[in-house]
């Protein structure tokens, strides 16, 4: 199986797990926090939507031929260093807590409708982008982080990061559910 199909399968598995594990929960329960310093299930999902969606303008520019990468992206050492460092930080299963960039903080006040429906719709859009980006993945396109133009990595590594990040927050949301079981 090629990497694009693997990513799609993994994203579909995350979507299925979110539906199975959280689909029967009320909006109120999805908003419960185990403690004030942890995100709720809804906040974890909102965060994933925000992070992933912040890549979409970059994908559009790649597709339209208007993307201008950072100069630092011309140096393979930096693209490998940053890509590997970010991937490692999000693929540790959530062992080490990491503060997110302000633009990726969950904000359910700006969200409308059912977070589970929004997440499923978002996942379909993300999967569509993976398909559209296939030629750029194959050509080893270098992009920058939506949060900082000086953080550069390959488009392929970006999708590896996105998938690992989703798995991390799925596990985090499952831990929240376990902790709030007594409140339900």
CSV table of N, CA and C in Angstrom, one decimal:
chain,number,residue,atom,x,y,z
A,1,UNK,N,0.8,-1.2,0.0
A,1,UNK,CA,0.0,0.0,0.0
A,1,UNK,C,0.9,1.2,0.0
A,2,UNK,N,0.6,2.2,-0.9
A,2,UNK,CA,1.4,3.4,-0.9
A,2,UNK,C,1.0,4.3,0.3
A,3,UNK,N,1.9,5.3,0.5
A,3,UNK,CA,1.7,6.2,1.7
A,3,UNK,C,0.4,7.0,1.6
A,4,UNK,N,0.0,7.4,0.4
A,4,UNK,CA,-1.2,8.2,0.4
A,4,UNK,C,-2.4,7.4,0.8
A,5,UNK,N,-2.5,6.1,0.4
A,5,UNK,CA,-3.6,5.3,0.8
A,5,UNK,C,-3.5,4.9,2.2
A,6,UNK,N,-2.3,4.8,2.7
A,6,UNK,CA,-2.1,4.5,4.2
A,6,UNK,C,-2.6,5.7,5.0
A,7,UNK,N,-2.3,6.9,4.6
A,7,UNK,CA,-2.8,8.1,5.3
A,7,UNK,C,-4.3,8.1,5.3
A,8,UNK,N,-4.9,7.9,4.1
A,8,UNK,CA,-6.3,7.9,4.0
A,8,UNK,C,-6.9,6.9,4.9
A,9,UNK,N,-6.4,5.7,4.9
A,9,UNK,CA,-6.9,4.6,5.8
A,9,UNK,C,-6.8,5.0,7.2
A,10,UNK,N,-5.7,5.6,7.6
A,10,UNK,CA,-5.5,6.0,9.0
A,10,UNK,C,-6.4,7.1,9.4
A,11,UNK,N,-6.6,8.0,8.5
A,11,UNK,CA,-7.6,9.1,8.8
A,11,UNK,C,-9.0,8.6,8.9
A,12,UNK,N,-9.4,7.6,8.0
A,12,UNK,CA,-10.7,7.0,8.1
A,12,UNK,C,-10.8,6.2,9.4
A,13,UNK,N,-9.7,5.6,9.9
A,13,UNK,CA,-9.8,4.9,11.2
A,13,UNK,C,-10.0,5.8,12.3
A,14,UNK,N,-9.4,7.0,12.3
A,14,UNK,CA,-9.6,8.0,13.3
A,14,UNK,C,-11.0,8.5,13.3
A,15,UNK,N,-11.6,8.8,12.1
A,15,UNK,CA,-12.9,9.2,12.0
A,15,UNK,C,-13.9,8.1,12.6
A,16,UNK,N,-13.6,6.9,12.2
A,16,UNK,CA,-14.5,5.8,12.7
A,16,UNK,C,-14.4,5.7,14.2
A,17,UNK,N,-13.2,5.8,14.8
A,17,UNK,CA,-13.0,5.7,16.2
A,17,UNK,C,-13.7,6.9,16.9
A,18,UNK,N,-13.6,8.1,16.4
A,18,UNK,CA,-14.3,9.3,16.9
A,18,UNK,C,-15.8,9.0,16.9
A,19,UNK,N,-16.4,8.5,15.8
A,19,UNK,CA,-17.8,8.2,15.7
A,19,UNK,C,-18.2,7.1,16.7
A,20,UNK,N,-17.4,6.0,16.8
A,20,UNK,CA,-17.7,4.9,17.7
A,20,UNK,C,-17.6,5.3,19.2
A,21,UNK,N,-16.5,6.0,19.5
A,21,UNK,CA,-16.3,6.3,20.9
A,21,UNK,C,-17.0,7.5,21.5
A,22,UNK,N,-17.3,8.4,20.6
A,22,UNK,CA,-18.0,9.7,21.1
A,22,UNK,C,-19.3,10.0,20.5
A,23,UNK,N,-19.7,9.2,19.5
A,23,UNK,CA,-21.0,9.4,18.7
A,23,UNK,C,-22.2,9.4,19.6
A,24,UNK,N,-22.3,8.6,20.6
A,24,UNK,CA,-23.5,8.5,21.4
A,24,UNK,C,-23.5,9.6,22.6
A,25,UNK,N,-22.4,10.3,22.7
A,25,UNK,CA,-22.3,11.3,23.8
A,25,UNK,C,-23.1,12.6,23.5
A,26,UNK,N,-23.7,13.2,24.4
A,26,UNK,CA,-24.3,14.5,24.2
A,26,UNK,C,-23.3,15.6,24.1
A,27,UNK,N,-23.8,16.7,23.6
A,27,UNK,CA,-22.9,17.9,23.4
A,27,UNK,C,-22.3,18.3,24.8
A,28,UNK,N,-23.1,18.2,25.8
A,28,UNK,CA,-22.7,18.6,27.1
A,28,UNK,C,-21.6,17.7,27.6
A,29,UNK,N,-21.7,16.5,27.4
A,29,UNK,CA,-20.6,15.5,27.8
A,29,UNK,C,-19.3,15.8,27.0
A,30,UNK,N,-19.5,16.0,25.7
A,30,UNK,CA,-18.3,16.3,24.8
A,30,UNK,C,-17.6,17.5,25.3
A,31,UNK,N,-18.3,18.4,26.0
A,31,UNK,CA,-17.6,19.6,26.5
A,31,UNK,C,-17.0,19.5,27.9
A,32,UNK,N,-17.3,18.4,28.6
A,32,UNK,CA,-16.8,18.2,29.9
A,32,UNK,C,-15.3,18.1,29.9
A,33,UNK,N,-14.7,18.7,30.9
A,33,UNK,CA,-13.2,18.6,31.1
A,33,UNK,C,-12.9,17.8,32.3
A,34,UNK,N,-11.9,17.0,32.2
A,34,UNK,CA,-11.5,16.2,33.4
A,34,UNK,C,-10.9,17.1,34.5
A,35,UNK,N,-10.3,18.1,34.0
A,35,UNK,CA,-9.8,19.2,34.9
A,35,UNK,C,-9.6,20.5,34.1
A,36,UNK,N,-9.5,21.6,34.8
A,36,UNK,CA,-9.5,22.9,34.0
A,36,UNK,C,-8.3,23.0,33.1
A,37,UNK,N,-7.2,22.3,33.3
A,37,UNK,CA,-6.0,22.4,32.5
A,37,UNK,C,-6.0,21.4,31.3
A,38,UNK,N,-7.0,20.7,31.1
A,38,UNK,CA,-7.1,19.7,30.0
A,38,UNK,C,-8.2,20.1,29.1
A,39,UNK,N,-8.0,19.8,27.8
A,39,UNK,CA,-9.1,20.1,26.8
A,39,UNK,C,-10.2,19.0,26.9
A,40,UNK,N,-11.4,19.4,26.6
A,40,UNK,CA,-12.5,18.5,26.5
A,40,UNK,C,-12.4,17.7,25.2
A,41,UNK,N,-13.2,16.7,25.0
A,41,UNK,CA,-13.3,15.9,23.8
A,41,UNK,C,-13.5,16.9,22.6
A,42,UNK,N,-14.5,17.8,22.8
A,42,UNK,CA,-14.9,18.7,21.7
A,42,UNK,C,-13.7,19.6,21.4
A,43,UNK,N,-13.0,20.1,22.4
A,43,UNK,CA,-11.8,21.0,22.2
A,43,UNK,C,-10.7,20.2,21.4
A,44,UNK,N,-10.5,19.0,21.7
A,44,UNK,CA,-9.5,18.2,21.0
A,44,UNK,C,-9.9,18.1,19.5
A,45,UNK,N,-11.1,17.9,19.2
A,45,UNK,CA,-11.6,17.8,17.8
A,45,UNK,C,-11.5,19.1,17.1
A,46,UNK,N,-11.9,20.2,17.8
A,46,UNK,CA,-11.8,21.5,17.3
A,46,UNK,C,-10.4,21.9,16.9
A,47,UNK,N,-9.5,21.5,17.8
A,47,UNK,CA,-8.1,21.8,17.6
A,47,UNK,C,-7.6,21.1,16.3
A,48,UNK,N,-8.0,19.8,16.2
A,48,UNK,CA,-7.5,19.1,14.9
A,48,UNK,C,-8.1,19.8,13.7
A,49,UNK,N,-9.3,20.2,13.7
A,49,UNK,CA,-9.9,20.9,12.6
A,49,UNK,C,-9.1,22.2,12.3
A,50,UNK,N,-8.8,22.9,13.3
A,50,UNK,CA,-8.0,24.2,13.2
A,50,UNK,C,-6.6,24.0,12.6
A,51,UNK,N,-5.9,23.0,13.2
A,51,UNK,CA,-4.6,22.7,12.7
A,51,UNK,C,-4.6,22.3,11.2
A,52,UNK,N,-5.4,21.3,10.9
A,52,UNK,CA,-5.4,20.7,9.6
A,52,UNK,C,-5.9,21.7,8.6
A,53,UNK,N,-6.9,22.5,8.9
A,53,UNK,CA,-7.4,23.5,8.0
A,53,UNK,C,-6.4,24.6,7.7
A,54,UNK,N,-5.5,24.9,8.7
A,54,UNK,CA,-4.5,25.9,8.4
A,54,UNK,C,-3.6,25.5,7.3
A,55,UNK,N,-3.5,24.3,7.0
A,55,UNK,CA,-2.7,23.8,5.8
A,55,UNK,C,-3.4,24.1,4.5
A,56,UNK,N,-4.7,24.1,4.5
A,56,UNK,CA,-5.4,24.2,3.2
A,56,UNK,C,-5.0,25.4,2.3
A,57,UNK,N,-4.8,26.6,2.9
A,57,UNK,CA,-4.3,27.7,2.0
A,57,UNK,C,-3.0,27.4,1.3
A,58,UNK,N,-2.1,26.7,2.0
A,58,UNK,CA,-0.8,26.3,1.4
A,58,UNK,C,-1.1,25.3,0.3
A,59,UNK,N,-2.0,24.3,0.5
A,59,UNK,CA,-2.3,23.3,-0.5
A,59,UNK,C,-2.9,24.0,-1.7
A,60,UNK,N,-3.7,25.0,-1.5
A,60,UNK,CA,-4.4,25.7,-2.6
A,60,UNK,C,-3.3,26.4,-3.5
A,61,UNK,N,-2.3,27.1,-2.7
A,61,UNK,CA,-1.3,27.8,-3.4
A,61,UNK,C,-0.4,26.8,-4.2
A,62,UNK,N,-0.1,25.7,-3.6
A,62,UNK,CA,0.7,24.6,-4.4
A,62,UNK,C,0.0,24.3,-5.7
A,63,UNK,N,-1.3,24.0,-5.5
A,63,UNK,CA,-2.1,23.5,-6.7
A,63,UNK,C,-2.2,24.6,-7.7
A,64,UNK,N,-2.3,25.9,-7.3
A,64,UNK,CA,-2.4,27.0,-8.3
A,64,UNK,C,-1.1,27.5,-8.8
A,65,UNK,N,0.0,27.0,-8.2
A,65,UNK,CA,1.3,27.4,-8.7
A,65,UNK,C,1.8,28.7,-8.1
A,66,UNK,N,1.1,29.2,-7.0
A,66,UNK,CA,1.5,30.5,-6.4
A,66,UNK,C,2.2,30.3,-5.1
A,67,UNK,N,2.5,29.1,-4.7
A,67,UNK,CA,3.2,29.0,-3.4
A,67,UNK,C,4.6,29.4,-3.5
A,68,UNK,N,5.0,30.2,-2.5
A,68,UNK,CA,6.4,30.7,-2.4
A,68,UNK,C,7.0,30.2,-1.1
A,69,UNK,N,7.8,29.3,-1.2
A,69,UNK,CA,8.4,28.7,0.0
A,69,UNK,C,9.5,29.6,0.6
A,70,UNK,N,9.8,29.4,1.9
A,70,UNK,CA,10.9,30.1,2.6
A,70,UNK,C,12.2,29.8,2.0
A,71,UNK,N,13.2,30.7,2.0
A,71,UNK,CA,14.5,30.4,1.5
A,71,UNK,C,15.2,29.3,2.3
A,72,UNK,N,14.9,29.2,3.6
A,72,UNK,CA,15.5,28.1,4.4
A,72,UNK,C,15.1,26.7,3.8
A,73,UNK,N,14.0,26.6,3.1
A,73,UNK,CA,13.5,25.4,2.6
A,73,UNK,C,14.4,24.8,1.5
A,74,UNK,N,15.3,25.6,1.0
A,74,UNK,CA,16.3,25.2,0.0
A,74,UNK,C,17.4,24.3,0.6
A,75,UNK,N,17.4,24.2,1.9
A,75,UNK,CA,18.5,23.5,2.6
A,75,UNK,C,17.9,22.2,3.2
A,76,UNK,N,18.2,21.1,2.5
A,76,UNK,CA,17.6,19.8,3.0
A,76,UNK,C,17.9,19.5,4.4
A,77,UNK,N,19.0,19.9,5.0
A,77,UNK,CA,19.2,19.7,6.4
A,77,UNK,C,18.1,20.2,7.2
A,78,UNK,N,17.7,21.5,6.9
A,78,UNK,CA,16.7,22.1,7.8
A,78,UNK,C,15.3,21.4,7.6
A,79,UNK,N,15.0,21.1,6.3
A,79,UNK,CA,13.7,20.4,6.1
A,79,UNK,C,13.6,19.1,6.8
A,80,UNK,N,14.7,18.4,6.8
A,80,UNK,CA,14.7,17.1,7.5
A,80,UNK,C,14.7,17.3,9.0
A,81,UNK,N,15.5,18.2,9.5
A,81,UNK,CA,15.5,18.5,11.0
A,81,UNK,C,14.2,18.9,11.5
A,82,UNK,N,13.6,19.9,10.9
A,82,UNK,CA,12.3,20.4,11.4
A,82,UNK,C,11.2,19.3,11.2
A,83,UNK,N,11.1,18.7,10.1
A,83,UNK,CA,10.1,17.7,9.9
A,83,UNK,C,10.2,16.6,10.9
A,84,UNK,N,11.4,16.0,11.1
A,84,UNK,CA,11.6,14.9,12.0
A,84,UNK,C,11.3,15.4,13.4
A,85,UNK,N,11.7,16.6,13.8
A,85,UNK,CA,11.5,17.1,15.1
A,85,UNK,C,10.0,17.2,15.4
A,86,UNK,N,9.2,17.8,14.5
A,86,UNK,CA,7.8,18.0,14.7
A,86,UNK,C,7.1,16.6,14.7
A,87,UNK,N,7.5,15.7,13.8
A,87,UNK,CA,6.9,14.4,13.8
A,87,UNK,C,7.1,13.7,15.1
A,88,UNK,N,8.3,13.7,15.6
A,88,UNK,CA,8.6,13.0,16.8
A,88,UNK,C,7.8,13.6,18.0
A,89,UNK,N,7.6,14.9,18.0
A,89,UNK,CA,6.9,15.5,19.1
A,89,UNK,C,5.4,15.2,19.1
A,90,UNK,N,4.8,14.9,17.9
A,90,UNK,CA,3.4,14.6,17.9
A,90,UNK,C,3.1,13.1,17.8
A,91,UNK,N,4.1,12.3,17.6
A,91,UNK,CA,3.9,10.8,17.5
A,91,UNK,C,4.4,10.0,18.7
A,92,UNK,N,4.5,10.7,19.8
A,92,UNK,CA,4.9,10.1,21.0
A,92,UNK,C,3.7,9.5,21.8
A,93,UNK,N,2.6,9.5,21.2
A,93,UNK,CA,1.4,9.0,21.9
A,93,UNK,C,0.9,10.0,23.0
A,94,UNK,N,1.4,11.2,23.0
A,94,UNK,CA,0.9,12.2,24.0
A,94,UNK,C,1.6,12.1,25.4
A,95,UNK,N,2.8,11.4,25.4
A,95,UNK,CA,3.5,11.3,26.6
A,95,UNK,C,4.0,12.6,27.2
A,96,UNK,N,4.4,13.5,26.2
A,96,UNK,CA,4.9,14.8,26.6
A,96,UNK,C,3.9,15.8,26.2
A,97,UNK,N,3.5,16.6,27.1
A,97,UNK,CA,2.5,17.7,26.8
A,97,UNK,C,3.2,18.8,26.1
A,98,UNK,N,2.6,19.3,25.0
A,98,UNK,CA,3.2,20.4,24.2
A,98,UNK,C,2.2,21.5,24.1
A,99,UNK,N,2.6,22.7,24.3
A,99,UNK,CA,1.7,23.9,24.2
A,99,UNK,C,1.6,24.2,22.7
A,100,UNK,N,0.4,24.5,22.2
A,100,UNK,CA,0.1,24.7,20.8
A,100,UNK,C,0.3,26.2,20.5
A,101,UNK,N,0.4,26.5,19.3
A,101,UNK,CA,0.4,27.9,18.8
A,101,UNK,C,-1.0,28.6,19.1
A,102,UNK,N,-1.0,29.8,19.4
A,102,UNK,CA,-2.3,30.5,19.6
A,102,UNK,C,-3.3,30.3,18.5
A,103,UNK,N,-2.9,30.3,17.3
A,103,UNK,CA,-3.9,30.2,16.2
A,103,UNK,C,-4.5,28.8,16.1
A,104,UNK,N,-4.0,27.9,16.8
A,104,UNK,CA,-4.5,26.5,16.8
A,104,UNK,C,-5.3,26.2,18.1
A,105,UNK,N,-5.4,27.2,19.0
A,105,UNK,CA,-6.1,26.9,20.3
A,105,UNK,C,-7.6,26.7,20.0
A,106,UNK,N,-8.2,25.7,20.6
A,106,UNK,CA,-9.6,25.5,20.4
A,106,UNK,C,-10.4,26.6,20.8
A,107,UNK,N,-11.5,26.9,20.1
A,107,UNK,CA,-12.4,28.0,20.5
A,107,UNK,C,-13.8,27.6,20.0
A,108,UNK,N,-14.4,26.9,20.9
A,108,UNK,CA,-15.8,26.4,20.5
A,108,UNK,C,-16.8,27.5,20.5
A,109,UNK,N,-16.5,28.7,21.0
A,109,UNK,CA,-17.4,29.8,20.9
A,109,UNK,C,-17.6,30.2,19.4
A,110,UNK,N,-16.6,30.0,18.6
A,110,UNK,CA,-16.7,30.4,17.2
A,110,UNK,C,-17.2,29.2,16.3
A,111,UNK,N,-17.4,28.1,16.9
A,111,UNK,CA,-17.8,26.9,16.3
A,111,UNK,C,-19.3,26.8,16.2
A,112,UNK,N,-19.9,26.4,15.2
A,112,UNK,CA,-21.4,26.2,15.1
A,112,UNK,C,-21.7,24.8,14.8
A,113,UNK,N,-22.8,24.3,15.4
A,113,UNK,CA,-23.3,23.0,15.0
A,113,UNK,C,-22.6,21.9,15.8
A,114,UNK,N,-22.8,20.7,15.4
A,114,UNK,CA,-22.3,19.5,16.1
A,114,UNK,C,-20.8,19.3,15.8
A,115,UNK,N,-20.0,19.2,16.8
A,115,UNK,CA,-18.5,19.0,16.5
A,115,UNK,C,-18.2,17.7,15.8
A,116,UNK,N,-19.0,16.7,16.1
A,116,UNK,CA,-18.7,15.4,15.5
A,116,UNK,C,-19.0,15.5,14.0
A,117,UNK,N,-20.1,16.1,13.6
A,117,UNK,CA,-20.4,16.3,12.2
A,117,UNK,C,-19.4,17.2,11.5
A,118,UNK,N,-19.0,18.2,12.2
A,118,UNK,CA,-17.9,19.1,11.7
A,118,UNK,C,-16.6,18.3,11.4
A,119,UNK,N,-16.3,17.5,12.4
A,119,UNK,CA,-15.1,16.7,12.3
A,119,UNK,C,-15.1,15.7,11.1
A,120,UNK,N,-16.2,15.0,11.0
A,120,UNK,CA,-16.4,14.1,9.9
A,120,UNK,C,-16.3,14.8,8.5
A,121,UNK,N,-17.0,15.9,8.4
A,121,UNK,CA,-16.9,16.7,7.2
A,121,UNK,C,-15.5,17.2,6.9
A,122,UNK,N,-14.8,17.6,8.0
A,122,UNK,CA,-13.4,18.1,7.8
A,122,UNK,C,-12.5,16.9,7.4
A,123,UNK,N,-12.7,15.8,7.9
A,123,UNK,CA,-11.9,14.6,7.5
A,123,UNK,C,-12.0,14.3,6.0
A,124,UNK,N,-13.3,14.4,5.5
A,124,UNK,CA,-13.5,14.2,4.1
A,124,UNK,C,-12.8,15.2,3.3
A,125,UNK,N,-12.8,16.4,3.7
A,125,UNK,CA,-12.0,17.5,3.0
A,125,UNK,C,-10.5,17.2,3.0
A,126,UNK,N,-10.0,16.8,4.2
A,126,UNK,CA,-8.6,16.6,4.3
A,126,UNK,C,-8.2,15.4,3.4
A,127,UNK,N,-9.0,14.4,3.4
A,127,UNK,CA,-8.7,13.2,2.5
A,127,UNK,C,-8.7,13.7,1.0
A,128,UNK,N,-9.6,14.5,0.7
A,128,UNK,CA,-9.7,15.1,-0.7
A,128,UNK,C,-8.4,15.8,-1.0
A,129,UNK,N,-7.9,16.6,0.0
A,129,UNK,CA,-6.6,17.3,-0.3
A,129,UNK,C,-5.5,16.4,-0.5
A,130,UNK,N,-5.4,15.3,0.3
A,130,UNK,CA,-4.3,14.3,0.1
A,130,UNK,C,-4.3,13.8,-1.3
A,131,UNK,N,-5.5,13.5,-1.9
A,131,UNK,CA,-5.6,13.0,-3.2
A,131,UNK,C,-5.1,14.1,-4.2
A,132,UNK,N,-5.6,15.4,-4.0
A,132,UNK,CA,-5.2,16.5,-4.9
A,132,UNK,C,-3.7,16.8,-4.8
A,133,UNK,N,-3.1,16.5,-3.7
A,133,UNK,CA,-1.7,16.9,-3.5
A,133,UNK,C,-0.7,15.8,-4.0
A,134,UNK,N,-1.2,14.7,-4.4
A,134,UNK,CA,-0.4,13.5,-4.9
A,134,UNK,C,0.8,13.9,-5.8
A,135,UNK,N,0.6,14.8,-6.8
A,135,UNK,CA,1.7,15.1,-7.6
A,135,UNK,C,2.8,15.9,-6.9
A,136,UNK,N,2.4,16.7,-5.9
A,136,UNK,CA,3.3,17.5,-5.2
A,136,UNK,C,4.1,16.7,-4.1
A,137,UNK,N,3.4,15.7,-3.6
A,137,UNK,CA,4.0,14.7,-2.7
A,137,UNK,C,5.1,14.0,-3.5
A,138,UNK,N,4.7,13.5,-4.7
A,138,UNK,CA,5.7,12.8,-5.5
A,138,UNK,C,6.9,13.6,-5.9
A,139,UNK,N,6.6,14.9,-6.1
A,139,UNK,CA,7.7,15.8,-6.6
A,139,UNK,C,8.6,16.3,-5.4
A,140,UNK,N,8.3,15.8,-4.2
A,140,UNK,CA,9.0,16.2,-3.0
A,140,UNK,C,8.9,17.7,-2.6
A,141,UNK,N,7.7,18.2,-2.8
A,141,UNK,CA,7.5,19.7,-2.5
A,141,UNK,C,7.9,20.0,-1.1
A,142,UNK,N,8.5,21.1,-0.9
A,142,UNK,CA,8.8,21.6,0.4
A,142,UNK,C,7.8,22.7,0.8
A,143,UNK,N,7.2,22.6,2.0
A,143,UNK,CA,6.3,23.7,2.4
A,143,UNK,C,6.8,24.2,3.8
A,144,UNK,N,6.1,25.2,4.3
A,144,UNK,CA,6.4,25.7,5.6
A,144,UNK,C,5.2,25.4,6.5
A,145,UNK,N,5.4,25.5,7.8
A,145,UNK,CA,4.4,25.3,8.8
A,145,UNK,C,3.4,26.5,8.6
A,146,UNK,N,2.1,26.3,8.8
A,146,UNK,CA,1.2,27.4,8.8
A,146,UNK,C,1.4,28.3,9.9
A,147,UNK,N,2.0,27.9,11.0
A,147,UNK,CA,2.3,28.7,12.1
A,147,UNK,C,3.5,29.6,12.0
A,148,UNK,N,4.5,29.1,11.2
A,148,UNK,CA,5.8,29.8,11.1
A,148,UNK,C,6.5,29.5,9.8
A,149,UNK,N,6.7,30.5,9.0
A,149,UNK,CA,7.3,30.3,7.7
A,149,UNK,C,8.7,29.8,7.7
A,150,UNK,N,9.4,29.9,8.8
A,150,UNK,CA,10.7,29.4,8.9
A,150,UNK,C,10.9,28.0,9.4
A,151,UNK,N,9.7,27.4,9.6
A,151,UNK,CA,9.7,25.9,10.0
A,151,UNK,C,9.3,25.2,8.7
A,152,UNK,N,10.2,24.5,8.1
A,152,UNK,CA,10.0,23.9,6.7
A,152,UNK,C,10.2,22.4,6.8
A,153,UNK,N,9.4,21.7,5.9
A,153,UNK,CA,9.5,20.3,5.8
A,153,UNK,C,8.8,19.9,4.5
A,154,UNK,N,9.0,18.6,4.1
A,154,UNK,CA,8.4,18.2,2.9
A,154,UNK,C,6.9,18.1,3.1
A,155,UNK,N,6.1,18.1,2.0
A,155,UNK,CA,4.7,17.9,2.0
A,155,UNK,C,4.4,16.5,2.5
A,156,UNK,N,5.2,15.6,2.1
A,156,UNK,CA,5.0,14.2,2.6
A,156,UNK,C,5.1,14.2,4.1
A,157,UNK,N,6.1,14.8,4.7
A,157,UNK,CA,6.3,14.9,6.2
A,157,UNK,C,5.1,15.6,6.8
A,158,UNK,N,4.6,16.6,6.1
A,158,UNK,CA,3.4,17.3,6.7
A,158,UNK,C,2.2,16.4,6.8
A,159,UNK,N,2.0,15.5,5.9
A,159,UNK,CA,0.9,14.5,6.0
A,159,UNK,C,1.2,13.5,7.1
A,160,UNK,N,2.4,13.1,7.2
A,160,UNK,CA,2.8,12.2,8.3
A,160,UNK,C,2.5,12.9,9.7
A,161,UNK,N,2.9,14.1,9.8
A,161,UNK,CA,2.7,14.9,11.0
A,161,UNK,C,1.2,15.0,11.3
A,162,UNK,N,0.4,15.3,10.3
A,162,UNK,CA,-1.1,15.5,10.4
A,162,UNK,C,-1.7,14.2,10.9
A,163,UNK,N,-1.3,13.1,10.3
A,163,UNK,CA,-1.9,11.8,10.7
A,163,UNK,C,-1.5,11.4,12.2
A,164,UNK,N,-0.2,11.6,12.5
A,164,UNK,CA,0.3,11.3,13.8
A,164,UNK,C,-0.4,12.2,14.9
A,165,UNK,N,-0.6,13.5,14.5
A,165,UNK,CA,-1.2,14.4,15.4
A,165,UNK,C,-2.6,14.1,15.7
A,166,UNK,N,-3.4,13.6,14.7
A,166,UNK,CA,-4.7,13.2,14.8
A,166,UNK,C,-4.8,12.0,15.8
A,167,UNK,N,-3.9,11.0,15.6
A,167,UNK,CA,-3.9,9.8,16.5
A,167,UNK,C,-3.6,10.3,18.0
A,168,UNK,N,-2.7,11.2,18.1
A,168,UNK,CA,-2.3,11.7,19.4
A,168,UNK,C,-3.6,12.3,20.1
A,169,UNK,N,-4.3,13.2,19.4
A,169,UNK,CA,-5.5,13.8,20.0
A,169,UNK,C,-6.7,12.9,20.2
A,170,UNK,N,-6.7,11.8,19.4
A,170,UNK,CA,-7.8,10.8,19.6
A,170,UNK,C,-7.5,10.1,20.9
A,171,UNK,N,-6.3,9.8,21.1
A,171,UNK,CA,-5.9,9.1,22.4
A,171,UNK,C,-6.1,10.1,23.6
A,172,UNK,N,-5.8,11.3,23.4
A,172,UNK,CA,-6.0,12.3,24.4
A,172,UNK,C,-7.5,12.4,24.8
A,173,UNK,N,-8.4,12.5,23.7
A,173,UNK,CA,-9.8,12.6,23.9
A,173,UNK,C,-10.4,11.3,24.6
A,174,UNK,N,-9.8,10.1,24.3
A,174,UNK,CA,-10.2,8.9,24.9
A,174,UNK,C,-9.8,8.9,26.4
A,175,UNK,N,-8.7,9.5,26.7
A,175,UNK,CA,-8.3,9.6,28.2
A,175,UNK,C,-9.2,10.6,28.9
A,176,UNK,N,-9.7,11.6,28.2
A,176,UNK,CA,-10.6,12.5,28.8
A,176,UNK,C,-11.9,11.8,29.1
A,177,UNK,N,-12.4,11.0,28.2
A,177,UNK,CA,-13.6,10.2,28.4
A,177,UNK,C,-13.5,9.3,29.6
A,178,UNK,N,-12.4,8.6,29.7
A,178,UNK,CA,-12.1,7.7,30.8
A,178,UNK,C,-12.2,8.5,32.1
A,179,UNK,N,-11.6,9.6,32.2
A,179,UNK,CA,-11.5,10.4,33.4
A,179,UNK,C,-12.9,11.0,33.8
A,180,UNK,N,-13.7,11.3,32.8
A,180,UNK,CA,-15.0,11.9,33.1
A,180,UNK,C,-16.1,10.9,33.3
A,181,UNK,N,-15.8,9.6,33.1
A,181,UNK,CA,-16.8,8.5,33.2
A,181,UNK,C,-17.6,8.6,34.5
A,182,UNK,N,-17.0,9.0,35.6
A,182,UNK,CA,-17.7,9.1,36.9
A,182,UNK,C,-18.7,10.3,36.8
A,183,UNK,N,-18.5,11.3,36.0
A,183,UNK,CA,-19.3,12.5,35.9
A,183,UNK,C,-20.6,12.2,35.0
A,184,UNK,N,-20.5,11.2,34.2
A,184,UNK,CA,-21.6,10.9,33.3
A,184,UNK,C,-22.7,10.2,34.0
